[in-house]
Each structure stands twice: as C-alpha cells, then as structure tokens.
Amino acid sequence: MSNPLYIAGLLSQYLPENAITGVLANIDVETGGSFDYTQKQENGPGYGLFQFDYQKPYYFKYLEKEGLNDSAKSQVMFMADAIYNNKSDAEGKYTGALDLGGPARRAIQKSFEEGSAADITKTFSEKYEKPSKPHMKKRLESAEKFESFRGLFTNPLSLP
C-alpha cells in the first residue's frame, strides 16, 4: 500500500502542480483509498492506481516496450504518456502507448493548465478514467480534501 503523498510525489514528476489534486482524487476513488498500484477491482477487471480496464493490455505492452516493471511510477508514466504524447507517424497514426483521441488529450491538457481542482477532477474522470460508475461526488469531495494540502505535493518542506 502506498500513501497519497508518495503518489503525489510521483505525479509531480510528470504533471503540472495544478493537476495533482484532481488526479490524486481520482486515484483515491479508483483504489478505494488504498493508493495501491496492485489494487484489483472487486468483481471486475480493473487494476492499479487508475483501475486499468480497457487500458490494461496497452499498459502491459508499454511496460514490455519500455523495459519497465509494473510499479506505481510505471503506471503514472503510462498515464502521462497517454495525456502528453501527441506524436504520430508519417501516415498520421498515433504512436503513443494509449490513444485517448486528440480531443480528449487536448481537453485534459487544457484542464490541467487552466482548470480548478473540481474541473480537473471531472475532466480526468470523464476523458481518461471513463468509469462505468463515476461516483463524481466522492471524487469531488476527495479533491476538496487534497486541495488543502496543495503545495506539499511539490515542496514537502513548505506549509500550505
């Protein structure tokens, strides 16, 4: 089991500070508060911090291609690649590990840069997580809770 501060530290390596609260809130709900990268969905196929479902085969292919082991950091790296990798080949085919689609990637990127914690929480849930049961109220409550610790995620020695 990991703790939210550890996961926030990983997120801070790949995401703007503004995005950490909203993504952390989603991880909180997806893992049932365990923040465990090996968390399995009860009675379902979900796995990991983001409860990879349809993403799971893409994630394990990414690990193999990159020579990585399954870890919290690898899962965060995979998620960040899906959001920030805008590369395509000569024929215009997307070359990233997981194609969310250009409009979804752009919406998440814009939200990460300009959105409030609530906006980021909603956008990340709707465009990346795509849960069958959104539990949006729980996600937003979690974001509100984590927002009070903003600043500690990227500078743990400062006080909020």
Short mmCIF file of C-alpha atoms in Angstrom, two decimals:
data_model
loop_
_atom_site.label_atom_id
_atom_site.label_comp_id
_atom_site.label_asym_id
_atom_site.label_seq_id
_atom_site.Cartn_x
_atom_site.Cartn_y
_atom_site.Cartn_z
CA MET A 1 0.00 0.00 0.00
CA SER A 2 1.25 3.47 -0.91
CA ASN A 3 0.26 6.71 0.65
CA PRO A 4 -1.20 9.74 -1.12
CA LEU A 5 1.90 11.87 -0.51
CA TYR A 6 4.12 9.29 -2.22
CA ILE A 7 1.74 9.07 -5.20
CA ALA A 8 1.51 12.88 -5.33
CA GLY A 9 5.30 12.99 -5.50
CA LEU A 10 5.25 10.66 -8.49
CA LEU A 11 2.54 12.71 -10.18
CA SER A 12 4.58 15.89 -9.63
CA GLN A 13 7.35 14.43 -11.81
CA TYR A 14 5.04 14.25 -14.85
CA LEU A 15 2.14 16.65 -14.33
CA PRO A 16 1.80 20.35 -13.59
CA GLU A 17 1.19 21.12 -9.92
CA ASN A 18 -2.30 22.33 -10.77
CA ALA A 19 -3.28 18.81 -11.91
CA ILE A 20 -2.07 16.80 -8.93
CA THR A 21 -5.12 17.31 -6.69
CA GLY A 22 -7.64 16.23 -9.35
CA VAL A 23 -5.69 13.17 -10.45
CA LEU A 24 -4.98 12.18 -6.84
CA ALA A 25 -8.72 12.43 -6.06
CA ASN A 26 -9.45 10.07 -8.95
CA ILE A 27 -6.82 7.60 -7.72
CA ASP A 28 -8.33 7.79 -4.24
CA VAL A 29 -11.74 6.72 -5.55
CA GLU A 30 -10.37 4.21 -8.08
CA THR A 31 -8.31 2.37 -5.43
CA GLY A 32 -10.86 2.69 -2.63
CA GLY A 33 -8.38 4.85 -0.73
CA SER A 34 -5.56 2.28 -0.74
CA PHE A 35 -3.36 4.11 -3.29
CA ASP A 36 -2.02 0.62 -4.05
CA TYR A 37 -0.69 0.14 -7.57
CA THR A 38 -1.62 -3.57 -7.39
CA GLN A 39 -5.25 -2.85 -6.37
CA LYS A 40 -7.68 -5.15 -8.17
CA GLN A 41 -11.27 -4.21 -8.80
CA GLU A 42 -13.74 -6.22 -6.78
CA ASN A 43 -15.77 -8.34 -9.21
CA GLY A 44 -14.26 -6.65 -12.24
CA PRO A 45 -11.21 -6.37 -14.49
CA GLY A 46 -9.84 -3.06 -13.14
CA TYR A 47 -6.24 -2.96 -11.97
CA GLY A 48 -3.86 -0.46 -10.45
CA LEU A 49 -3.91 3.18 -9.46
CA PHE A 50 -6.17 4.05 -12.38
CA GLN A 51 -8.08 0.76 -12.36
CA PHE A 52 -6.98 -0.01 -15.90
CA ASP A 53 -9.75 -1.88 -17.68
CA TYR A 54 -9.65 -1.48 -21.46
CA GLN A 55 -6.25 0.19 -20.92
CA LYS A 56 -4.67 -2.90 -19.31
CA PRO A 57 -3.33 -4.60 -22.48
CA TYR A 58 -1.89 -1.27 -23.66
CA TYR A 59 -0.25 -0.75 -20.27
CA PHE A 60 1.44 -4.16 -20.22
CA LYS A 61 2.59 -3.69 -23.83
CA TYR A 62 4.04 -0.30 -22.78
CA LEU A 63 5.93 -1.95 -19.91
CA GLU A 64 7.42 -4.51 -22.28
CA LYS A 65 8.36 -1.95 -24.93
CA GLU A 66 9.96 0.38 -22.36
CA GLY A 67 11.65 -2.41 -20.36
CA LEU A 68 9.83 -1.44 -17.17
CA ASN A 69 8.37 -3.40 -14.29
CA ASP A 70 4.87 -2.82 -13.02
CA SER A 71 5.02 -0.14 -10.32
CA ALA A 72 3.24 2.99 -9.18
CA LYS A 73 5.78 5.04 -11.13
CA SER A 74 5.27 2.99 -14.32
CA GLN A 75 1.50 3.45 -14.07
CA VAL A 76 1.92 7.21 -13.64
CA MET A 77 4.35 7.33 -16.58
CA PHE A 78 1.87 5.41 -18.76
CA MET A 79 -0.95 7.81 -17.83
CA ALA A 80 1.26 10.84 -18.53
CA ASP A 81 2.26 9.40 -21.92
CA ALA A 82 -1.40 8.93 -22.84
CA ILE A 83 -2.08 12.58 -22.00
CA TYR A 84 1.02 14.34 -23.31
CA ASN A 85 2.24 12.19 -26.21
CA ASN A 86 0.91 13.95 -29.33
CA LYS A 87 3.23 12.17 -31.78
CA SER A 88 2.13 10.40 -34.94
CA ASP A 89 3.94 8.56 -37.69
CA ALA A 90 4.25 9.69 -41.32
CA GLU A 91 0.78 8.30 -42.09
CA GLY A 92 -0.74 10.23 -39.20
CA LYS A 93 -1.21 7.19 -36.97
CA TYR A 94 -0.82 7.91 -33.24
CA THR A 95 2.39 6.43 -31.84
CA GLY A 96 1.78 6.68 -28.08
CA ALA A 97 1.07 3.80 -25.74
CA LEU A 98 -2.65 4.58 -25.35
CA ASP A 99 -4.66 6.69 -27.79
CA LEU A 100 -7.28 8.67 -25.90
CA GLY A 101 -8.01 10.62 -29.06
CA GLY A 102 -6.81 14.13 -29.81
CA PRO A 103 -9.89 15.92 -28.45
CA ALA A 104 -9.71 14.04 -25.12
CA ARG A 105 -5.95 14.65 -24.78
CA ARG A 106 -6.37 18.34 -25.54
CA ALA A 107 -9.27 18.66 -23.08
CA ILE A 108 -7.23 17.05 -20.30
CA GLN A 109 -4.15 19.14 -21.09
CA LYS A 110 -6.21 22.36 -21.08
CA SER A 111 -7.89 21.39 -17.83
CA PHE A 112 -4.52 20.59 -16.23
CA GLU A 113 -3.20 24.02 -17.20
CA GLU A 114 -6.25 26.21 -16.57
CA GLY A 115 -8.86 24.30 -14.58
CA SER A 116 -9.86 24.33 -10.96
CA ALA A 117 -9.38 21.22 -8.83
CA ALA A 118 -13.04 20.33 -9.43
CA ASP A 119 -12.74 20.84 -13.21
CA ILE A 120 -9.58 18.74 -13.38
CA THR A 121 -11.19 16.00 -11.29
CA LYS A 122 -14.23 15.86 -13.60
CA THR A 123 -12.29 16.12 -16.85
CA PHE A 124 -9.77 13.45 -15.86
CA SER A 125 -12.58 11.12 -14.78
CA GLU A 126 -14.62 11.65 -17.94
CA LYS A 127 -11.79 11.70 -20.52
CA TYR A 128 -9.23 9.31 -19.01
CA GLU A 129 -10.80 7.08 -16.38
CA LYS A 130 -14.18 6.68 -18.10
CA PRO A 131 -15.66 4.76 -15.13
CA SER A 132 -18.89 2.81 -15.51
CA LYS A 133 -19.98 4.27 -12.15
CA PRO A 134 -18.43 7.75 -11.87
CA HIS A 135 -19.03 8.34 -8.13
CA MET A 136 -18.38 12.00 -9.01
CA LYS A 137 -19.49 13.27 -5.62
CA LYS A 138 -16.80 11.13 -3.93
CA ARG A 139 -14.19 12.29 -6.44
CA LEU A 140 -15.03 15.95 -5.83
CA GLU A 141 -15.04 15.51 -2.05
CA SER A 142 -11.63 13.86 -2.28
CA ALA A 143 -10.32 16.71 -4.46
CA GLU A 144 -11.54 19.22 -1.90
CA LYS A 145 -9.75 17.31 0.87
CA PHE A 146 -6.48 17.07 -1.10
CA GLU A 147 -6.64 20.69 -2.21
CA SER A 148 -5.93 21.72 1.39
CA PHE A 149 -2.50 20.08 1.04
CA ARG A 150 -1.64 21.80 -2.24
CA GLY A 151 1.98 22.89 -2.28
CA LEU A 152 3.12 19.99 -0.14
CA PHE A 153 2.95 17.73 -3.19
CA THR A 154 5.78 19.53 -4.97
CA ASN A 155 7.54 21.06 -1.99
CA PRO A 156 7.05 18.81 1.06
CA LEU A 157 9.05 21.10 3.34
CA SER A 158 6.71 24.07 2.94
CA LEU A 159 3.46 24.59 4.77
CA PRO A 160 0.17 25.14 2.93
#
